[in-house]
Coordinates of C-alpha atoms and ligand atoms in Angstrom, one line a residue:
M1 CA 12.4 -62.0 17.5
N2 CA 11.7 -58.3 17.4
R3 CA 8.8 -57.5 19.6
V4 CA 7.2 -54.3 19.9
P5 CA 5.0 -54.0 23.2
L6 CA 1.5 -53.2 22.3
I7 CA -0.8 -54.8 24.9
Q8 CA -0.9 -54.8 28.3
S9 CA 0.2 -58.1 29.5
P10 CA -0.4 -60.8 31.3
T11 CA -4.2 -60.0 30.4
P12 CA -6.5 -60.6 33.3
L13 CA -7.6 -64.3 34.3
H14 CA -10.6 -65.0 36.3
R15 CA -13.1 -67.2 37.7
L16 CA -16.4 -67.2 36.5
D17 CA -18.5 -68.1 39.7
R18 CA -22.0 -68.1 38.8
L19 CA -21.7 -70.2 35.6
S20 CA -19.1 -72.8 37.0
S21 CA -21.8 -73.6 39.5
E22 CA -24.6 -73.6 36.9
L23 CA -22.3 -76.0 34.7
G24 CA -20.7 -78.1 37.3
L25 CA -17.2 -76.7 36.2
D26 CA -14.3 -75.1 37.4
L27 CA -14.6 -72.4 34.7
W28 CA -12.1 -69.5 34.1
I29 CA -11.7 -66.9 31.4
K30 CA -8.6 -65.6 29.9
R31 CA -9.3 -61.7 29.1
D32 CA -8.1 -61.0 25.6
D33 CA -10.7 -58.9 25.1
L34 CA -8.9 -56.4 27.8
T35 CA -5.5 -56.0 26.1
G36 CA -5.7 -52.2 26.5
F37 CA -4.9 -52.1 22.8
A38 CA -7.4 -50.4 20.1
F39 CA -10.6 -52.1 21.6
G40 CA -8.9 -55.2 22.5
G41 CA -8.7 -58.9 20.8
N42 CA -6.2 -61.8 20.0
K43 CA -4.6 -59.9 17.3
G44 CA -2.6 -57.8 19.7
R45 CA -0.6 -60.5 20.6
K46 CA 0.4 -61.6 16.9
L47 CA 1.0 -57.8 16.2
E48 CA 3.8 -57.1 18.7
Y49 CA 5.8 -59.7 16.6
L50 CA 4.4 -58.6 13.1
I51 CA 5.1 -55.1 13.7
G52 CA 8.3 -55.7 15.2
D53 CA 9.2 -57.4 11.9
V54 CA 7.6 -54.8 9.6
L55 CA 9.9 -52.1 11.3
A56 CA 12.8 -54.1 10.8
S57 CA 12.2 -54.6 7.1
K58 CA 11.8 -50.9 6.8
A59 CA 8.6 -51.1 4.7
E60 CA 6.7 -48.3 3.9
V61 CA 3.3 -49.9 3.4
V62 CA 1.6 -52.6 5.2
V63 CA -0.9 -54.7 2.8
T64 CA -3.6 -57.3 4.0
C65 CA -6.9 -58.6 3.5
G66 CA -9.8 -59.8 5.2
S67 CA -13.7 -59.5 5.7
A68 CA -14.8 -55.5 6.0
Q69 CA -15.4 -56.5 9.8
S70 CA -12.0 -57.6 10.5
N71 CA -10.7 -57.4 14.0
F72 CA -7.4 -57.9 12.6
I73 CA -7.3 -54.9 10.2
R74 CA -8.7 -52.6 12.8
Q75 CA -5.9 -53.6 15.3
L76 CA -3.6 -53.6 12.4
G77 CA -4.5 -50.0 11.5
A78 CA -3.7 -49.1 15.3
A79 CA -0.3 -50.3 15.4
C80 CA 0.4 -48.8 11.8
A81 CA -0.6 -45.5 12.9
R82 CA 1.3 -45.9 16.0
F83 CA 4.6 -46.0 13.7
D84 CA 3.4 -44.0 10.9
I85 CA 3.1 -46.9 8.3
E86 CA 0.5 -46.7 5.7
C87 CA -1.9 -49.6 6.1
A88 CA -4.0 -50.7 3.3
A89 CA -6.4 -53.7 3.3
A90 CA -8.7 -55.7 0.6
V91 CA -11.8 -56.3 1.7
M92 CA -15.2 -58.0 1.1
D93 CA -18.2 -58.0 3.3
L94 CA -18.8 -61.8 3.5
P95 CA -16.1 -63.8 1.7
Y96 CA -16.6 -67.3 1.3
E97 CA -15.4 -70.8 -0.1
D98 CA -18.2 -72.2 -2.3
S99 CA -21.1 -70.6 -1.8
Q100 CA -22.4 -67.5 0.0
P101 CA -24.1 -68.0 3.3
A102 CA -27.3 -65.7 3.8
G103 CA -26.9 -62.6 6.0
H104 CA -26.0 -59.2 5.9
V105 CA -23.1 -57.2 7.3
S106 CA -23.3 -53.4 7.6
S107 CA -20.1 -51.9 5.9
S108 CA -20.1 -48.3 7.8
S109 CA -20.1 -49.5 11.4
G110 CA -18.1 -51.3 14.0
N111 CA -14.7 -52.2 12.8
V112 CA -15.2 -50.3 9.6
L113 CA -15.9 -47.2 11.4
L114 CA -12.5 -47.7 13.5
D115 CA -10.8 -48.4 10.5
R116 CA -11.9 -45.0 9.2
I117 CA -10.9 -43.2 11.9
L118 CA -7.6 -44.7 12.0
G119 CA -7.0 -43.9 8.1
V120 CA -6.6 -47.5 7.2
R121 CA -7.0 -47.6 3.2
L122 CA -9.9 -50.2 2.9
V123 CA -10.1 -51.6 -1.0
E124 CA -13.6 -52.9 -1.1
M125 CA -14.1 -55.9 -3.3
P126 CA -17.7 -57.2 -4.4
D127 CA -18.4 -60.6 -2.2
G128 CA -16.5 -63.5 -3.9
T129 CA -14.3 -66.5 -2.8
W130 CA -11.2 -66.6 -0.3
E131 CA -9.1 -66.8 -3.5
E132 CA -10.7 -64.0 -5.0
L133 CA -9.8 -61.9 -1.9
Y134 CA -6.4 -63.0 -1.6
A135 CA -5.4 -62.0 -5.4
A136 CA -7.2 -58.7 -4.8
A137 CA -4.6 -58.1 -1.9
E138 CA -1.8 -59.4 -4.0
S139 CA -2.7 -56.9 -6.9
L140 CA -2.9 -54.1 -4.3
A141 CA 0.4 -54.7 -2.9
L142 CA 1.7 -54.9 -6.4
S143 CA 0.4 -51.3 -7.3
Y144 CA 2.4 -49.8 -4.3
E145 CA 5.6 -51.5 -5.8
A146 CA 4.5 -50.4 -9.1
M147 CA 4.7 -46.9 -7.5
G148 CA 8.0 -47.4 -5.9
R149 CA 7.2 -48.2 -2.2
S150 CA 8.1 -50.8 -0.3
V151 CA 5.4 -53.1 0.8
Y152 CA 5.1 -55.9 3.7
R153 CA 2.5 -58.5 3.0
I154 CA 0.6 -59.9 6.2
P155 CA -1.7 -62.9 5.4
I156 CA -5.4 -62.7 6.4
G157 CA -5.8 -62.7 10.5
G158 CA -1.8 -62.2 10.9
S159 CA -1.8 -66.1 10.5
S160 CA 2.1 -66.0 9.6
P161 CA 4.6 -68.1 11.4
L162 CA 5.2 -65.0 13.3
G163 CA 1.8 -64.3 14.5
A164 CA 1.6 -67.8 15.9
Y165 CA 4.8 -67.0 17.5
G166 CA 2.6 -64.3 19.6
F167 CA 0.1 -67.4 21.1
L168 CA 3.0 -69.6 21.5
M169 CA 4.5 -66.8 24.0
A170 CA 0.7 -66.4 25.1
A171 CA 0.8 -70.2 26.2
E172 CA 4.0 -69.3 28.4
E173 CA 1.7 -66.4 29.9
L174 CA -1.1 -68.7 31.1
K175 CA 1.3 -71.3 32.2
A176 CA 3.0 -68.7 34.5
Q177 CA -0.5 -67.5 35.6
A178 CA -2.6 -70.6 36.8
D179 CA -2.5 -74.2 37.4
P180 CA -3.1 -76.2 34.4
F181 CA -6.4 -76.6 33.0
N182 CA -8.0 -79.6 31.5
H183 CA -9.3 -77.8 28.5
V184 CA -8.8 -74.8 26.7
V185 CA -11.7 -73.6 24.6
F186 CA -11.6 -70.6 22.1
A187 CA -12.8 -69.6 18.6
S188 CA -10.4 -70.6 15.7
S189 CA -10.4 -69.2 12.2
S190 CA -7.2 -68.1 10.6
G191 CA -5.0 -70.5 12.5
S192 CA -2.4 -68.7 14.4
T193 CA -4.1 -68.4 17.8
H194 CA -4.6 -72.0 17.5
C195 CA -1.2 -73.5 16.4
G196 CA 0.4 -71.1 19.0
L197 CA -1.8 -72.5 21.6
R198 CA -1.2 -76.3 20.4
H199 CA 2.4 -75.8 20.3
G200 CA 2.5 -74.3 23.8
F201 CA 0.8 -76.8 25.1
F202 CA 2.4 -80.0 23.3
G203 CA 3.1 -82.7 25.7
T204 CA 0.9 -81.5 28.6
S205 CA -2.5 -82.7 29.6
T206 CA -4.1 -79.4 28.6
E207 CA -6.5 -80.0 25.6
I208 CA -6.5 -77.2 23.1
L209 CA -10.1 -77.4 21.8
G210 CA -10.7 -74.8 18.9
I211 CA -14.4 -74.0 18.1
A212 CA -14.6 -73.4 14.1
C213 CA -16.0 -70.3 12.6
D214 CA -15.2 -71.1 9.3
P215 CA -17.2 -73.9 7.9
E216 CA -14.4 -75.7 5.9
P217 CA -12.7 -79.0 7.5
E218 CA -9.8 -78.6 5.2
I219 CA -8.6 -75.6 7.8
A220 CA -6.6 -78.4 9.7
D221 CA -4.5 -78.7 6.7
D222 CA -3.7 -75.1 6.7
F223 CA -3.1 -75.2 10.4
A224 CA -0.7 -77.9 10.4
E225 CA 1.5 -76.0 7.4
L226 CA 1.2 -72.8 9.5
A227 CA 2.8 -75.0 12.6
S228 CA 5.5 -76.2 10.2
G229 CA 6.3 -72.5 9.7
L230 CA 6.4 -71.8 13.4
E231 CA 8.5 -75.1 14.1
A232 CA 11.1 -73.7 11.8
L233 CA 11.1 -70.2 13.3
A234 CA 11.3 -71.2 17.0
G235 CA 13.2 -74.0 16.5
L236 CA 10.7 -76.2 18.0
A237 CA 11.3 -80.1 18.5
S238 CA 7.7 -80.7 18.6
H239 CA 5.8 -81.6 15.1
L240 CA 2.0 -81.2 14.4
E241 CA 0.1 -82.7 11.9
P242 CA -3.6 -81.8 10.7
E243 CA -5.4 -84.4 13.2
D244 CA -3.4 -82.8 16.1
F245 CA -5.8 -79.8 16.0
V246 CA -8.9 -80.6 17.8
L247 CA -11.8 -78.7 15.9
D248 CA -15.4 -78.7 16.3
F249 CA -17.5 -77.6 13.4
R250 CA -21.0 -77.6 14.8
F251 CA -21.0 -73.9 15.8
V252 CA -20.5 -72.0 12.5
G253 CA -24.1 -71.4 12.1
P254 CA -25.1 -69.8 8.7
G255 CA -21.3 -69.4 7.5
Y256 CA -18.2 -67.6 8.3
G257 CA -18.8 -63.8 9.4
V258 CA -22.5 -64.4 10.2
A259 CA -24.1 -64.4 13.5
S260 CA -25.8 -67.8 14.7
E261 CA -28.8 -68.3 16.8
E262 CA -27.2 -70.3 19.3
G263 CA -23.8 -67.7 19.2
D264 CA -26.5 -64.9 20.2
A265 CA -28.0 -66.8 23.2
A266 CA -24.4 -67.7 24.4
I267 CA -23.8 -63.7 24.2
V268 CA -26.6 -63.4 26.3
R269 CA -25.9 -66.0 28.6
L270 CA -22.4 -64.6 29.3
A271 CA -23.6 -61.2 29.8
R272 CA -26.6 -61.6 32.1
A273 CA -24.4 -64.5 34.2
E274 CA -21.1 -62.7 34.5
G275 CA -21.5 -59.2 32.9
I276 CA -19.2 -59.9 30.0
F277 CA -19.6 -59.4 26.5
L278 CA -19.0 -61.5 23.5
D279 CA -19.1 -60.9 19.9
P280 CA -21.2 -62.5 17.1
I281 CA -18.9 -63.8 14.5
Y282 CA -16.3 -65.5 16.8
S283 CA -16.5 -65.4 20.7
G284 CA -20.2 -66.0 20.8
K285 CA -20.2 -69.0 18.6
A286 CA -17.1 -70.1 20.7
F287 CA -18.7 -69.7 23.9
A288 CA -21.8 -71.5 22.5
G289 CA -19.8 -74.3 21.6
L290 CA -18.4 -74.3 25.2
L291 CA -21.6 -74.6 26.8
R292 CA -22.7 -77.4 24.5
L293 CA -19.4 -79.4 25.4
A294 CA -20.1 -78.8 29.1
E295 CA -23.8 -80.2 28.7
E296 CA -22.6 -83.2 26.6
G297 CA -20.0 -83.8 29.4
R298 CA -17.2 -83.6 26.8
V299 CA -15.3 -81.0 28.7
S300 CA -15.0 -81.3 32.5
G301 CA -12.8 -79.9 35.5
R302 CA -10.9 -76.9 35.1
V303 CA -12.0 -75.4 31.9
L304 CA -10.5 -72.0 30.3
F305 CA -12.4 -69.9 28.0
W306 CA -10.0 -67.9 26.1
H307 CA -11.9 -64.7 25.4
T308 CA -10.5 -63.7 22.0
G309 CA -12.2 -60.0 21.9
G310 CA -14.0 -58.8 18.6
L311 CA -16.4 -56.3 20.7
P312 CA -16.8 -53.8 17.8
S313 CA -18.8 -56.1 15.8
L314 CA -21.5 -56.2 18.5
F315 CA -22.4 -52.7 17.1
V316 CA -22.8 -53.9 13.5
Ligands
PLP1 C1 -9.4 -63.6 14.5 C2 -10.4 -63.8 15.9 C3 -10.4 -65.1 16.1 C4 -9.8 -66.1 15.4 O1 -8.3 -66.1 15.6 P1 -7.2 -67.0 14.5 O2 -6.1 -66.8 15.0 O3 -7.5 -66.2 13.1 O4 -7.7 -68.3 14.3 C5 -11.3 -65.4 17.1 N1 -11.9 -64.4 17.6 C6 -11.9 -62.9 17.5 C7 -12.8 -62.0 18.2 C8 -11.0 -62.6 16.5 O5 -11.1 -61.3 15.9

């Protein structure tokens, strides 16, 4: 695998003392908000392998898609800037599956501001379905190819098998850093974080528990398909089915990309107890999930919250 170092690793791991005693847990946090790369976040790990492959392919342009507030596009834009590769993305403010959630996002602040500074070409589409967004990305890629430029396509959130490989390696990083945890809780969406961690802890006593930030239960099928790609890429003997992915869908709130009341309350709770910030679209909802799972007794003992970053969208 061609790896280009982008992040400072291992990322810090530490105990949350006040919340541990408040919740009756031995609660730890893995700080992927502190990767030291382009405002942090889980996408840096995927990009070390994705950019390695982009460079090997000698592509001139990278094309992807996402919501306008995508943390992936921001980190991809930074990686592309470093290697003088053009970065273009089809974006919608709030893409959806069946019906649009009520909510509003600013399309000039947060990640969009950072994308502009980085020189990312954002092709803004009217809001529509995920399928429409993927089709817009494909037409964007074809338009570059029609101009004779070579294009590398990256799926939403960097969730290709190579992206998942970044999180397979992250699992090894954690194992080398600490004694085993009973549960690892994190925000799950496009799936490569979940696939990499699930495979990395396959056959161990550590439960990998994703808090879904997307309301569609079918994402477990997509995750299993992505996991097969990772199995082939990394030559893994383990195999995952959709039911191997533990996902809790209760904390999505109004919809993908829209803040929830419980998530916002969790942001305030972690900030006031430990001085650590979360974001409203992913990590805040995931932490709300962890708080509730602790209250329900569904998680106990040594629990790890994997902070996946996302901080620029606090300023949206
Ligand atoms: C992308 C993202 C996630 C979800 O990771 P996936 O690998 O897409 O499932 C979680 N948190 C933050 C802050 C993210 O940007």
